[in-house]
PDB file of C-alpha atoms in Angstrom:
ATOM      1  CA  MET A   1      17.592 -18.125 -53.274  1.00  0.00           C
ATOM      2  CA  LYS A   2      19.505 -14.900 -53.881  1.00  0.00           C
ATOM      3  CA  PHE A   3      17.956 -11.640 -52.719  1.00  0.00           C
ATOM      4  CA  ARG A   4      18.389  -9.189 -55.586  1.00  0.00           C
ATOM      5  CA  PHE A   5      16.436  -6.216 -54.171  1.00  0.00           C
ATOM      6  CA  TYR A   6      14.005  -6.288 -57.103  1.00  0.00           C
ATOM      7  CA  ALA A   7      11.247  -4.648 -55.066  1.00  0.00           C
ATOM      8  CA  LEU A   8      13.474  -1.657 -54.343  1.00  0.00           C
ATOM      9  CA  LYS A   9      14.723  -1.517 -57.931  1.00  0.00           C
ATOM     10  CA  ILE A  10      11.143  -1.416 -59.218  1.00  0.00           C
ATOM     11  CA  CYS A  11      10.427   1.436 -56.792  1.00  0.00           C
ATOM     12  CA  LEU A  12      13.368   3.370 -58.259  1.00  0.00           C
ATOM     13  CA  ILE A  13      12.110   2.753 -61.793  1.00  0.00           C
ATOM     14  CA  MET A  14       8.668   4.057 -60.802  1.00  0.00           C
ATOM     15  CA  ILE A  15      10.182   7.216 -59.332  1.00  0.00           C
ATOM     16  CA  ILE A  16      12.163   7.873 -62.527  1.00  0.00           C
ATOM     17  CA  ILE A  17       9.095   7.262 -64.684  1.00  0.00           C
ATOM     18  CA  PHE A  18       6.993   9.610 -62.529  1.00  0.00           C
ATOM     19  CA  ILE A  19       9.566  12.364 -63.011  1.00  0.00           C
ATOM     20  CA  ILE A  20       9.304  11.812 -66.766  1.00  0.00           C
ATOM     21  CA  GLN A  21       5.487  11.980 -66.468  1.00  0.00           C
ATOM     22  CA  VAL A  22       5.746  15.347 -64.742  1.00  0.00           C
ATOM     23  CA  LEU A  23       8.224  16.761 -67.256  1.00  0.00           C
ATOM     24  CA  PHE A  24       6.511  15.404 -70.373  1.00  0.00           C
ATOM     25  CA  LYS A  25       2.710  15.410 -70.103  1.00  0.00           C
ATOM     26  CA  GLU A  26       2.209  13.375 -73.283  1.00  0.00           C
ATOM     27  CA  PHE A  27       4.312  10.508 -71.892  1.00  0.00           C
ATOM     28  CA  THR A  28       1.457   9.203 -69.745  1.00  0.00           C
ATOM     29  CA  GLU A  29      -0.932   9.089 -72.696  1.00  0.00           C
ATOM     30  CA  LEU A  30       1.488   6.906 -74.637  1.00  0.00           C
ATOM     31  CA  PHE A  31       1.602   4.147 -72.023  1.00  0.00           C
ATOM     32  CA  VAL A  32      -1.529   4.423 -69.872  1.00  0.00           C
ATOM     33  CA  LEU A  33      -4.183   1.703 -70.108  1.00  0.00           C
ATOM     34  CA  ASN A  34      -7.493   2.877 -71.561  1.00  0.00           C
ATOM     35  CA  GLN A  35     -10.331   1.661 -73.744  1.00  0.00           C
ATOM     36  CA  SER A  36      -8.453   2.416 -76.960  1.00  0.00           C
ATOM     37  CA  SER A  37      -5.696   0.041 -75.840  1.00  0.00           C
ATOM     38  CA  ILE A  38      -7.955  -2.871 -76.750  1.00  0.00           C
ATOM     39  CA  THR A  39      -9.370  -1.551 -80.004  1.00  0.00           C
ATOM     40  CA  SER A  40      -5.916  -0.566 -81.250  1.00  0.00           C
ATOM     41  CA  TYR A  41      -4.319  -3.812 -79.994  1.00  0.00           C
ATOM     42  CA  GLN A  42      -1.744  -1.950 -77.883  1.00  0.00           C
ATOM     43  CA  ILE A  43      -1.412  -4.827 -75.456  1.00  0.00           C
ATOM     44  CA  TRP A  44       1.866  -3.578 -73.993  1.00  0.00           C
ATOM     45  CA  ARG A  45      -0.160  -1.004 -72.065  1.00  0.00           C
ATOM     46  CA  PHE A  46      -1.372  -3.757 -69.723  1.00  0.00           C
ATOM     47  CA  LEU A  47       2.245  -3.886 -68.546  1.00  0.00           C
ATOM     48  CA  THR A  48       3.427  -0.286 -68.902  1.00  0.00           C
ATOM     49  CA  ALA A  49       0.438   1.113 -66.976  1.00  0.00           C
ATOM     50  CA  ILE A  50       1.760  -0.622 -63.855  1.00  0.00           C
ATOM     51  CA  PHE A  51       4.667   1.836 -63.718  1.00  0.00           C
ATOM     52  CA  LEU A  52       2.589   5.002 -64.187  1.00  0.00           C
ATOM     53  CA  HIS A  53       1.016   7.027 -61.353  1.00  0.00           C
ATOM     54  CA  SER A  54      -1.579   9.758 -61.298  1.00  0.00           C
ATOM     55  CA  SER A  55      -0.130  11.885 -58.473  1.00  0.00           C
ATOM     56  CA  LEU A  56       2.720  12.122 -55.987  1.00  0.00           C
ATOM     57  CA  PRO A  57       0.637  10.684 -53.082  1.00  0.00           C
ATOM     58  CA  HIS A  58      -0.376   7.786 -55.360  1.00  0.00           C
ATOM     59  CA  LEU A  59       3.281   7.105 -56.109  1.00  0.00           C
ATOM     60  CA  LEU A  60       4.456   7.442 -52.496  1.00  0.00           C
ATOM     61  CA  TYR A  61       1.779   5.118 -51.166  1.00  0.00           C
ATOM     62  CA  ASN A  62       2.621   2.449 -53.737  1.00  0.00           C
ATOM     63  CA  ILE A  63       6.408   2.575 -53.401  1.00  0.00           C
ATOM     64  CA  PHE A  64       6.109   2.438 -49.596  1.00  0.00           C
ATOM     65  CA  ALA A  65       3.932  -0.689 -49.771  1.00  0.00           C
ATOM     66  CA  LEU A  66       6.085  -2.243 -52.484  1.00  0.00           C
ATOM     67  CA  ALA A  67       9.377  -1.537 -50.701  1.00  0.00           C
ATOM     68  CA  LEU A  68       8.080  -2.983 -47.435  1.00  0.00           C
ATOM     69  CA  PHE A  69       5.846  -5.929 -48.353  1.00  0.00           C
ATOM     70  CA  GLY A  70       7.579  -6.600 -51.649  1.00  0.00           C
ATOM     71  CA  SER A  71      10.963  -6.979 -49.971  1.00  0.00           C
ATOM     72  CA  ILE A  72       9.461  -9.277 -47.329  1.00  0.00           C
ATOM     73  CA  LEU A  73       7.905 -11.525 -49.963  1.00  0.00           C
ATOM     74  CA  GLU A  74      11.048 -11.460 -52.080  1.00  0.00           C
ATOM     75  CA  LYS A  75      13.057 -12.691 -49.079  1.00  0.00           C
ATOM     76  CA  PHE A  76      10.598 -15.522 -48.375  1.00  0.00           C
ATOM     77  CA  ILE A  77      10.146 -16.899 -51.892  1.00  0.00           C
ATOM     78  CA  GLY A  78      13.135 -15.606 -53.858  1.00  0.00           C
ATOM     79  CA  SER A  79      13.548 -12.794 -56.357  1.00  0.00           C
ATOM     80  CA  LYS A  80      12.455 -14.674 -59.494  1.00  0.00           C
ATOM     81  CA  LYS A  81       9.178 -15.877 -57.989  1.00  0.00           C
ATOM     82  CA  PHE A  82       8.589 -12.413 -56.583  1.00  0.00           C
ATOM     83  CA  LEU A  83       8.878 -10.890 -60.054  1.00  0.00           C
ATOM     84  CA  LEU A  84       6.471 -13.457 -61.495  1.00  0.00           C
ATOM     85  CA  ILE A  85       3.856 -12.675 -58.854  1.00  0.00           C
ATOM     86  CA  PHE A  86       4.331  -8.917 -59.205  1.00  0.00           C
ATOM     87  CA  PHE A  87       3.919  -8.812 -62.974  1.00  0.00           C
ATOM     88  CA  PHE A  88       1.310 -11.565 -63.192  1.00  0.00           C
ATOM     89  CA  SER A  89      -0.876  -9.872 -60.566  1.00  0.00           C
ATOM     90  CA  GLY A  90      -0.412  -6.443 -62.125  1.00  0.00           C
ATOM     91  CA  VAL A  91      -1.214  -7.498 -65.676  1.00  0.00           C
ATOM     92  CA  LEU A  92      -4.235  -9.619 -64.726  1.00  0.00           C
ATOM     93  CA  ALA A  93      -5.560  -6.814 -62.512  1.00  0.00           C
ATOM     94  CA  ASN A  94      -5.291  -4.466 -65.504  1.00  0.00           C
ATOM     95  CA  ILE A  95      -7.042  -6.948 -67.786  1.00  0.00           C
ATOM     96  CA  VAL A  96      -9.980  -6.933 -65.370  1.00  0.00           C
ATOM     97  CA  ALA A  97      -9.830  -3.194 -64.660  1.00  0.00           C
ATOM     98  CA  VAL A  98     -10.026  -2.113 -68.300  1.00  0.00           C
ATOM     99  CA  ASN A  99     -13.532  -3.592 -68.426  1.00  0.00           C
ATOM    100  CA  PHE A 100     -14.743  -1.317 -65.634  1.00  0.00           C
ATOM    101  CA  TYR A 101     -12.698   1.899 -65.820  1.00  0.00           C
ATOM    102  CA  LEU A 102     -11.988   4.307 -68.654  1.00  0.00           C
ATOM    103  CA  VAL A 103      -8.372   4.647 -67.527  1.00  0.00           C
ATOM    104  CA  SER A 104      -6.213   2.413 -65.344  1.00  0.00           C
ATOM    105  CA  LEU A 105      -2.704   3.085 -64.086  1.00  0.00           C
ATOM    106  CA  GLY A 106      -0.565   2.320 -61.065  1.00  0.00           C
ATOM    107  CA  ALA A 107       1.050  -0.650 -59.356  1.00  0.00           C
ATOM    108  CA  SER A 108      -1.757  -1.247 -56.856  1.00  0.00           C
ATOM    109  CA  GLY A 109      -2.988  -4.446 -58.508  1.00  0.00           C
ATOM    110  CA  ALA A 110       0.528  -5.902 -58.452  1.00  0.00           C
ATOM    111  CA  ILE A 111       1.053  -4.811 -54.839  1.00  0.00           C
ATOM    112  CA  TYR A 112      -2.237  -6.360 -53.763  1.00  0.00           C
ATOM    113  CA  GLY A 113      -1.018  -9.562 -55.399  1.00  0.00           C
ATOM    114  CA  ILE A 114       2.016  -9.410 -53.112  1.00  0.00           C
ATOM    115  CA  LEU A 115      -0.216  -8.819 -50.082  1.00  0.00           C
ATOM    116  CA  GLY A 116      -2.443 -11.754 -51.021  1.00  0.00           C
ATOM    117  CA  THR A 117       0.521 -14.078 -51.403  1.00  0.00           C
ATOM    118  CA  LEU A 118       1.952 -13.050 -48.040  1.00  0.00           C
ATOM    119  CA  ALA A 119      -1.429 -13.575 -46.375  1.00  0.00           C
ATOM    120  CA  ILE A 120      -1.358 -17.233 -47.446  1.00  0.00           C
ATOM    121  CA  ILE A 121       2.285 -18.178 -46.922  1.00  0.00           C
ATOM    122  CA  ARG A 122       2.781 -16.084 -43.747  1.00  0.00           C
ATOM    123  CA  PRO A 123      -0.735 -15.650 -42.306  1.00  0.00           C
ATOM    124  CA  LEU A 124       0.423 -15.022 -38.721  1.00  0.00           C
ATOM    125  CA  MET A 125       3.114 -12.487 -39.586  1.00  0.00           C
ATOM    126  CA  MET A 126       2.375  -9.300 -37.650  1.00  0.00           C
ATOM    127  CA  VAL A 127       1.918  -6.154 -39.735  1.00  0.00           C
ATOM    128  CA  TRP A 128       0.815  -2.600 -39.026  1.00  0.00           C
ATOM    129  CA  ALA A 129      -2.428  -1.933 -40.887  1.00  0.00           C
ATOM    130  CA  PHE A 130      -5.353   0.437 -40.366  1.00  0.00           C
ATOM    131  CA  GLY A 131      -3.519   1.961 -37.407  1.00  0.00           C
ATOM    132  CA  PHE A 132      -3.162  -1.307 -35.474  1.00  0.00           C
ATOM    133  CA  PRO A 133      -0.778  -4.290 -35.336  1.00  0.00           C
ATOM    134  CA  MET A 134      -2.505  -7.435 -36.609  1.00  0.00           C
ATOM    135  CA  PRO A 135      -1.796 -10.792 -38.275  1.00  0.00           C
ATOM    136  CA  MET A 136      -1.329 -10.630 -42.025  1.00  0.00           C
ATOM    137  CA  PHE A 137      -4.421 -12.715 -42.777  1.00  0.00           C
ATOM    138  CA  ILE A 138      -6.630 -10.350 -40.731  1.00  0.00           C
ATOM    139  CA  ALA A 139      -5.215  -7.366 -42.614  1.00  0.00           C
ATOM    140  CA  ALA A 140      -5.914  -9.144 -45.916  1.00  0.00           C
ATOM    141  CA  ILE A 141      -9.531  -9.791 -44.897  1.00  0.00           C
ATOM    142  CA  LEU A 142      -9.966  -6.108 -44.036  1.00  0.00           C
ATOM    143  CA  TRP A 143      -8.382  -5.052 -47.340  1.00  0.00           C
ATOM    144  CA  VAL A 144     -10.819  -7.289 -49.204  1.00  0.00           C
ATOM    145  CA  ILE A 145     -13.810  -5.940 -47.264  1.00  0.00           C
ATOM    146  CA  GLY A 146     -12.622  -2.384 -47.858  1.00  0.00           C
ATOM    147  CA  GLY A 147     -12.242  -3.088 -51.572  1.00  0.00           C
ATOM    148  CA  ILE A 148     -15.737  -4.563 -51.855  1.00  0.00           C
ATOM    149  CA  LEU A 149     -17.280  -1.619 -50.018  1.00  0.00           C
ATOM    150  CA  GLY A 150     -15.220   0.795 -52.102  1.00  0.00           C
ATOM    151  CA  ILE A 151     -16.792  -0.489 -55.315  1.00  0.00           C
ATOM    152  CA  PHE A 152     -20.088   1.071 -54.245  1.00  0.00           C
ATOM    153  CA  ILE A 153     -18.561   4.360 -53.068  1.00  0.00           C
ATOM    154  CA  PRO A 154     -17.698   6.845 -55.867  1.00  0.00           C
ATOM    155  CA  SER A 155     -13.947   7.545 -55.910  1.00  0.00           C
ATOM    156  CA  ASN A 156     -10.928   7.600 -58.184  1.00  0.00           C
ATOM    157  CA  ILE A 157      -9.611   4.368 -56.678  1.00  0.00           C
ATOM    158  CA  GLY A 158      -9.612   1.183 -58.758  1.00  0.00           C
ATOM    159  CA  HIS A 159     -10.986  -1.158 -56.114  1.00  0.00           C
ATOM    160  CA  ILE A 160     -11.850  -3.814 -58.683  1.00  0.00           C
ATOM    161  CA  ALA A 161      -8.211  -3.881 -59.802  1.00  0.00           C
ATOM    162  CA  HIS A 162      -7.122  -4.198 -56.172  1.00  0.00           C
ATOM    163  CA  LEU A 163      -9.464  -7.108 -55.560  1.00  0.00           C
ATOM    164  CA  SER A 164      -8.341  -8.802 -58.771  1.00  0.00           C
ATOM    165  CA  GLY A 165      -4.713  -8.482 -57.726  1.00  0.00           C
ATOM    166  CA  ILE A 166      -5.241  -9.856 -54.233  1.00  0.00           C
ATOM    167  CA  VAL A 167      -7.205 -12.846 -55.590  1.00  0.00           C
ATOM    168  CA  VAL A 168      -4.274 -13.651 -57.889  1.00  0.00           C
ATOM    169  CA  GLY A 169      -2.032 -13.341 -54.846  1.00  0.00           C
ATOM    170  CA  PHE A 170      -4.196 -15.735 -52.843  1.00  0.00           C
ATOM    171  CA  LEU A 171      -3.969 -18.308 -55.632  1.00  0.00           C
ATOM    172  CA  ALA A 172      -0.206 -17.846 -55.972  1.00  0.00           C
ATOM    173  CA  GLY A 173       0.168 -18.245 -52.213  1.00  0.00           C
ATOM    174  CA  LEU A 174      -1.837 -21.460 -52.212  1.00  0.00           C
ATOM    175  CA  PHE A 175       0.299 -22.820 -55.041  1.00  0.00           C
ATOM    176  CA  LEU A 176       3.552 -21.952 -53.262  1.00  0.00           C
ATOM    177  CA  ARG A 177       2.301 -23.291 -49.942  1.00  0.00           C
ATOM    178  CA  GLY A 178       1.213 -26.576 -51.535  1.00  0.00           C
ATOM    179  CA  LYS A 179       4.514 -26.886 -53.347  1.00  0.00           C
ATOM    180  CA  ARG A 180       6.419 -26.348 -50.114  1.00  0.00           C
ATOM    181  CA  ILE A 181       4.386 -29.001 -48.307  1.00  0.00           C
ATOM    182  CA  ARG A 182       5.047 -31.536 -51.070  1.00  0.00           C
ATOM    183  CA  LYS A 183       8.781 -30.915 -50.755  1.00  0.00           C
ATOM    184  CA  LYS A 184       8.787 -31.673 -47.047  1.00  0.00           C
ATOM    185  CA  ARG A 185       9.384 -35.403 -47.292  1.00  0.00           C
ATOM    186  CA  ILE A 186      10.943 -37.499 -44.576  1.00  0.00           C
ATOM    187  CA  GLU A 187      14.387 -38.568 -45.698  1.00  0.00           C
ATOM    188  CA  ILE A 188      15.671 -41.818 -44.162  1.00  0.00           C
ATOM    189  CA  ASP A 189      19.350 -42.699 -44.230  1.00  0.00           C
ATOM    190  CA  GLU A 190      19.672 -46.225 -45.656  1.00  0.00           C
ATOM    191  CA  GLN A 191      22.860 -46.901 -43.684  1.00  0.00           C
ATOM    192  CA  GLU A 192      21.085 -46.069 -40.423  1.00  0.00           C
ATOM    193  CA  ILE A 193      18.344 -48.547 -41.308  1.00  0.00           C
ATOM    194  CA  ARG A 194      20.912 -51.297 -41.926  1.00  0.00           C
ATOM    195  CA  LYS A 195      22.617 -50.543 -38.604  1.00  0.00           C
ATOM    196  CA  TRP A 196      19.262 -50.768 -36.845  1.00  0.00           C
ATOM    197  CA  GLU A 197      18.484 -54.090 -38.569  1.00  0.00           C
ATOM    198  CA  ASP A 198      21.885 -55.547 -37.637  1.00  0.00           C
ATOM    199  CA  LYS A 199      21.552 -54.440 -34.040  1.00  0.00           C
ATOM    200  CA  TYR A 200      17.953 -55.417 -33.281  1.00  0.00           C
ATOM    201  CA  MET A 201      17.117 -58.044 -35.888  1.00  0.00           C
ATOM    202  CA  GLY A 202      20.380 -59.947 -36.067  1.00  0.00           C
TER     203      GLY A 202
END
């Protein structure tokens, strides 16, 4: 599995796109996900909205999480599988989010998909979250609890999109973990068996 630094490359793309958003205000409206995206059949917005951000703190938080956790996941499972999980989580999170929010943008759903996958395939990996070092699966549980509580607290954060992304990540992690277990078969050298038979069984 070659490490192609896709997580970092996506971060760079997001930075460039944010600069364009700042310079050209109408750019965001062309690619953001909103209610009219469905009625006008502009389905590409489910993808393009992942790369848009509402503010500089929003962007910085996402690229930090993506650069860190994304690179870790990419190293564990390979760059191609990483991309699949990133885009699949992001798009599905947007499909859910558009039913609850007037506007949806940002890579949070995709990033939560990465976090969910890591929580399954590397549950005991120590991470720094909420100001404390803790196992990845504990951090994931706290992120889920925080997302559920956040649904009932008025804010500009798309908690439903986050939860959708992390659920996709959990499922992807279970699939990858099951696939890895199936591959771990005991291989027996036939020549060694014959030697053992000749030696002990005549």
